[in-house]
Structures are given as C-alpha cells and as structure tokens.
Short mmCIF file of C-alpha atoms in Angstrom, two decimals:
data_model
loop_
_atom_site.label_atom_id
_atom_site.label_comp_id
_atom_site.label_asym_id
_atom_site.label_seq_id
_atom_site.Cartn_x
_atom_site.Cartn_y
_atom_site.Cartn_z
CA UNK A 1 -107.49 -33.79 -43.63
CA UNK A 2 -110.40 -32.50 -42.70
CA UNK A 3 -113.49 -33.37 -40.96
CA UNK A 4 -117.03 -33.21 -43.30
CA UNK A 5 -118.91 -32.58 -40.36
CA UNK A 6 -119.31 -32.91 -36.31
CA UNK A 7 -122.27 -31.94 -34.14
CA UNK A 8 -121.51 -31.01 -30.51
CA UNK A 9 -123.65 -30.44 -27.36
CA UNK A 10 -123.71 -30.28 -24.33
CA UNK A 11 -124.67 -28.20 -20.71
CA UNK A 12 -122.29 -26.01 -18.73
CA UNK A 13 -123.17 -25.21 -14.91
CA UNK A 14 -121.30 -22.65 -13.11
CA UNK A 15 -122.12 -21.19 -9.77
CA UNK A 16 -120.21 -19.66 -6.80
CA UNK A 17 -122.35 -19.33 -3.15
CA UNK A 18 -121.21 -16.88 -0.93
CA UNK A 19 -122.58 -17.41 2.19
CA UNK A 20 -120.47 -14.37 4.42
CA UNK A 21 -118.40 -11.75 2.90
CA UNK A 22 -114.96 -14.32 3.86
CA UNK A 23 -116.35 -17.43 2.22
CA UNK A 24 -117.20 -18.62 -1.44
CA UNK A 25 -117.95 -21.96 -2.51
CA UNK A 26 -117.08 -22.55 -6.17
CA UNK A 27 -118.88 -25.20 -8.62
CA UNK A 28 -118.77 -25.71 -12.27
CA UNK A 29 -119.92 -28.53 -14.31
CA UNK A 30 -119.80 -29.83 -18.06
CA UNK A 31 -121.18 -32.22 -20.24
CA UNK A 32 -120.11 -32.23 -23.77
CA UNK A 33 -121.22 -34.69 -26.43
CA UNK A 34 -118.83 -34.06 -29.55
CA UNK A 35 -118.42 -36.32 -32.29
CA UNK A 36 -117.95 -36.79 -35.94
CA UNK A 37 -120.85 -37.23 -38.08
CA UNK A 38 -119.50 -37.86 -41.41
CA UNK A 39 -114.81 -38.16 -41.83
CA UNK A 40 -113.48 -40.09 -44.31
CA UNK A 41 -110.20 -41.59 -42.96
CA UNK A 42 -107.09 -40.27 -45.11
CA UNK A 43 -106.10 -43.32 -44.94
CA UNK A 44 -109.15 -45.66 -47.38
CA UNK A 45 -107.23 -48.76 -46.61
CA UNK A 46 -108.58 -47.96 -42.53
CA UNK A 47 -112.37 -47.48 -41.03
CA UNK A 48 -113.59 -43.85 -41.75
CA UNK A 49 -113.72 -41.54 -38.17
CA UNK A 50 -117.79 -41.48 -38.46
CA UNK A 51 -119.35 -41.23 -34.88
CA UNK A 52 -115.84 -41.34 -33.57
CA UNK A 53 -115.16 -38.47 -30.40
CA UNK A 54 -113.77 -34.92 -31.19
CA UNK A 55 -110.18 -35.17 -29.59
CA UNK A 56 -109.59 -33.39 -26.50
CA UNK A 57 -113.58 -33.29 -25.64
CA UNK A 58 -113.75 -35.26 -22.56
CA UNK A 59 -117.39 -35.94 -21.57
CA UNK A 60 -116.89 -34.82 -18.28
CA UNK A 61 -115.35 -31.63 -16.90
CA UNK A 62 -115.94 -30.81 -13.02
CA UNK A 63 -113.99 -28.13 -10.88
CA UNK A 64 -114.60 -27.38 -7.19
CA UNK A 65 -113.41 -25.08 -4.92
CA UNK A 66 -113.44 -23.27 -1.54
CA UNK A 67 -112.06 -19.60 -0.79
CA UNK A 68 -111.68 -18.21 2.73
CA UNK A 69 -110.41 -14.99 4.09
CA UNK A 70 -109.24 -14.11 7.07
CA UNK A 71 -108.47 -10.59 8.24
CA UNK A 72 -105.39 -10.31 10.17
CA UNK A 73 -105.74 -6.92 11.37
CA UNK A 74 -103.82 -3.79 10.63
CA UNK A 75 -101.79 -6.60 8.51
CA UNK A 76 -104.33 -7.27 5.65
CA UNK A 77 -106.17 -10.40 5.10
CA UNK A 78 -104.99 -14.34 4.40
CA UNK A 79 -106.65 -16.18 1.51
CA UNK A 80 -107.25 -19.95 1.70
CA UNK A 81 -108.12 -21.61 -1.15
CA UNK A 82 -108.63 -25.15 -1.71
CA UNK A 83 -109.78 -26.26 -5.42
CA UNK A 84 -110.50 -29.49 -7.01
CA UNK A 85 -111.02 -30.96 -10.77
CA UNK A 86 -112.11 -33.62 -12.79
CA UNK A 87 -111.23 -34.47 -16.43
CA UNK A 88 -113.01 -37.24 -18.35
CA UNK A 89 -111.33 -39.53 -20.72
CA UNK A 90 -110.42 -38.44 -23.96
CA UNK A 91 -109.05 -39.05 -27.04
CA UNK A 92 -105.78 -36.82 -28.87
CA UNK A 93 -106.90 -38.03 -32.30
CA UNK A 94 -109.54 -38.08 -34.36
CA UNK A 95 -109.14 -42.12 -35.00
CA UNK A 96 -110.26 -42.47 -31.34
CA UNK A 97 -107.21 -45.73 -31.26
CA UNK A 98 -106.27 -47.09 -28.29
CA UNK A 99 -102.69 -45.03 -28.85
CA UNK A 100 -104.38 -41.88 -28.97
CA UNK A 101 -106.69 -42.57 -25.30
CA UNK A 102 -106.34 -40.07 -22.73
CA UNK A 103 -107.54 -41.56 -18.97
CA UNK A 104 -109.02 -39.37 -16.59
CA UNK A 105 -107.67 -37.42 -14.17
CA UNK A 106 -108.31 -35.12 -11.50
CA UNK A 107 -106.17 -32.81 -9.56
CA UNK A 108 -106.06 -31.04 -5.94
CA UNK A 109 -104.27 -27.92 -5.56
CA UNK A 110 -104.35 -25.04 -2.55
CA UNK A 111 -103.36 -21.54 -2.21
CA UNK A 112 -102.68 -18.67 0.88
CA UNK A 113 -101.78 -15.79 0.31
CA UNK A 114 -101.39 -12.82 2.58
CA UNK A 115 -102.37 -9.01 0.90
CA UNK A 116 -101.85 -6.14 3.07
CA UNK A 117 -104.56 -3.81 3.84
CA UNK A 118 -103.19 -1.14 0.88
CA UNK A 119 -104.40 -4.49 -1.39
CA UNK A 120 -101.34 -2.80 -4.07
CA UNK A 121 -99.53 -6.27 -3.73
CA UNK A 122 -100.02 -9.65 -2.63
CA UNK A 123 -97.26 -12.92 -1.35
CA UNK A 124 -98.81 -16.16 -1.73
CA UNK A 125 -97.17 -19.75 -1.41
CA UNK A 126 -99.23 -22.37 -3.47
CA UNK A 127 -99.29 -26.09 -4.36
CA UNK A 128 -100.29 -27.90 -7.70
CA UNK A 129 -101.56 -31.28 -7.88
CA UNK A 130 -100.91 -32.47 -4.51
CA UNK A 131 -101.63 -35.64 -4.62
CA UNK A 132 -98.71 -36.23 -6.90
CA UNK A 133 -100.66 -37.50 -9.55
CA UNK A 134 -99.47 -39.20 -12.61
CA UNK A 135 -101.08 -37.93 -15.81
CA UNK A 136 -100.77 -37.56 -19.51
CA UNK A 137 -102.43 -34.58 -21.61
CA UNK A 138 -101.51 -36.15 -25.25
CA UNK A 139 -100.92 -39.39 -26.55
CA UNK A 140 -100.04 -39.81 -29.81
CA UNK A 141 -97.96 -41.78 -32.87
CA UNK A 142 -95.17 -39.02 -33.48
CA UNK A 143 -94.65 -39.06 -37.53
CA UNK A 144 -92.43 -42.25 -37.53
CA UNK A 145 -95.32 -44.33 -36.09
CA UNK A 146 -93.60 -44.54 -32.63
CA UNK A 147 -96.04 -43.73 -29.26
CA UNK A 148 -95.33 -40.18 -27.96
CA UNK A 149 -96.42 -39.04 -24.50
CA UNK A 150 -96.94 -35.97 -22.92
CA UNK A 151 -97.27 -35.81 -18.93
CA UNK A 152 -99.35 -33.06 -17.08
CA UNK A 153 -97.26 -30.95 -14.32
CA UNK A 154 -96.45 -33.25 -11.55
CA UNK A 155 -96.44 -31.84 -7.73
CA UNK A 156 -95.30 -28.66 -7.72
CA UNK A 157 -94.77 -25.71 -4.97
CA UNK A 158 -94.16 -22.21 -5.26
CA UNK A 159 -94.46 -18.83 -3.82
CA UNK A 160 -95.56 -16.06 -6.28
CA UNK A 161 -95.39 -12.23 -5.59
CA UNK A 162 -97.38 -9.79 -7.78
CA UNK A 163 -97.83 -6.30 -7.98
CA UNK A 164 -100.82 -4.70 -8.35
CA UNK A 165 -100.48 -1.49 -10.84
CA UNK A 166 -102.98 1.05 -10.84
CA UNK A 167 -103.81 0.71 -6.64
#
C-alpha cells in the first residue's frame, strides 16, 4: 500500500559551545509533526490511516553532550565524553494500534579515550546505555498476526582501537 499523501514539519536546533580549546558542550533539538493526510486502509473492512502519525517520527528527539580533553603531556591527550538522548514515542506502523506503539526512551552513554601526541591512532574504552535501560525500537504483528518485538542494545562496554590512515 501506499500512502496518498502526508505533510511533515517541524524545527531542528543544533549547537555546540566551546568555551576553552578542551571543552565543548553539545545540544541538538527536534520537533517533527508528521502525519497522514489522506491513506486508505488496505484493509476497507478497518478505519482509513487519515491524520494517523508517520511511523518511526517521534515528536521529540533531544541529544546532549559534554567533551573534555585533557593533555597528558609528552603522552597525548584523554577525551571525556559524556552524552545523553531522548526519543519520543512512536509508532512502527502506519495504523498507529496500540501493537505497533513505541514508548520513549532515553539513553546515557560515556567515552575516554587516550590519543598520543602523533594523533595517527587512538585506544578508547566506552559504555552504551548505562543505565541499563530496557527498550524496544519496533513493535509489530509479524505476518501470522502474532506481536513481534525488537529490543534496543542493552548495557554494553567495550574498548575500540582505530587507526588513523593518512597521519
């Protein structure tokens, strides 16, 4: 099926305030009003999808963060970073039914990582949703009518190494 027609708006704000050469403050934003304006349901024997949300078009989208660096010398420099972010509810489906809701969610995750002055590699240990949180990205009817989840990532730790080319 297709959709005869949607109208979306919305406002975007992104900024990043550096008040020293170690420290950046990160903010973004966004408001997004998407919906259908005219879908007839494939289905005639169910309501049509007119006025219902685009799926996966939360209303609210908000992302925060904090970098500082620390120079360590003849050894390079340690990056902190600190980040947080917001997702609205949502919907996975254009019928906007209670199966296909989407709650909101937000996240905290951190980084360091340690480059050495050459800056032609970096080591960096890192952390991903920290506050363990439950969350699901997709819900859905899978094609025999039964519910069908998909969870986000759930605490995770790491360390990452990466090579800089071209330094």
């Amino acid at each position: 099926t297709n959709a005869g027609q949607a109208t979306t708006q919305g406002i975007e704000i992104e900024t990043v305030y550096v008040p020293t050469d170690r420290l950046r403050f990160m903010l973004n934003a966004t408001w997004l009003d998407a919906s259908y304006d005219d879908f007839a349901n494939p289905d005639p024997s169910e309501p049509d999808f007119d006025d219902n949300d685009l799926p996966y078009a939360p209303d609210w989208k908000m992302f925060a963060g904090v970098q500082y660096i620390q120079p360590i010398g003849e050894y390079g420099n340690l990056t902190f970073n600190v980040d947080y972010s917001y997702t609205d509810d949502q919907y996975s489906d254009p019928s906007n039914s209670d199966v296909d809701s989407i709650d909101s969610y937000d996240l905290w995750n951190a980084r360091l990582a340690w480059t050495p002055l050459s800056e032609s590699w970096e080591l960096a240990a890192w952390g991903k949703n920290l506050s363990d949180k439950e969350y699901n990205t997709v819900n859905s009817d899978n094609f025999l009518g039964t519910p069908r989840t998909v969870w986000g990532a759930p605490q995770l730790y790491g360390v990452s190494f990466t090579y800089f080319l071209g330094n």
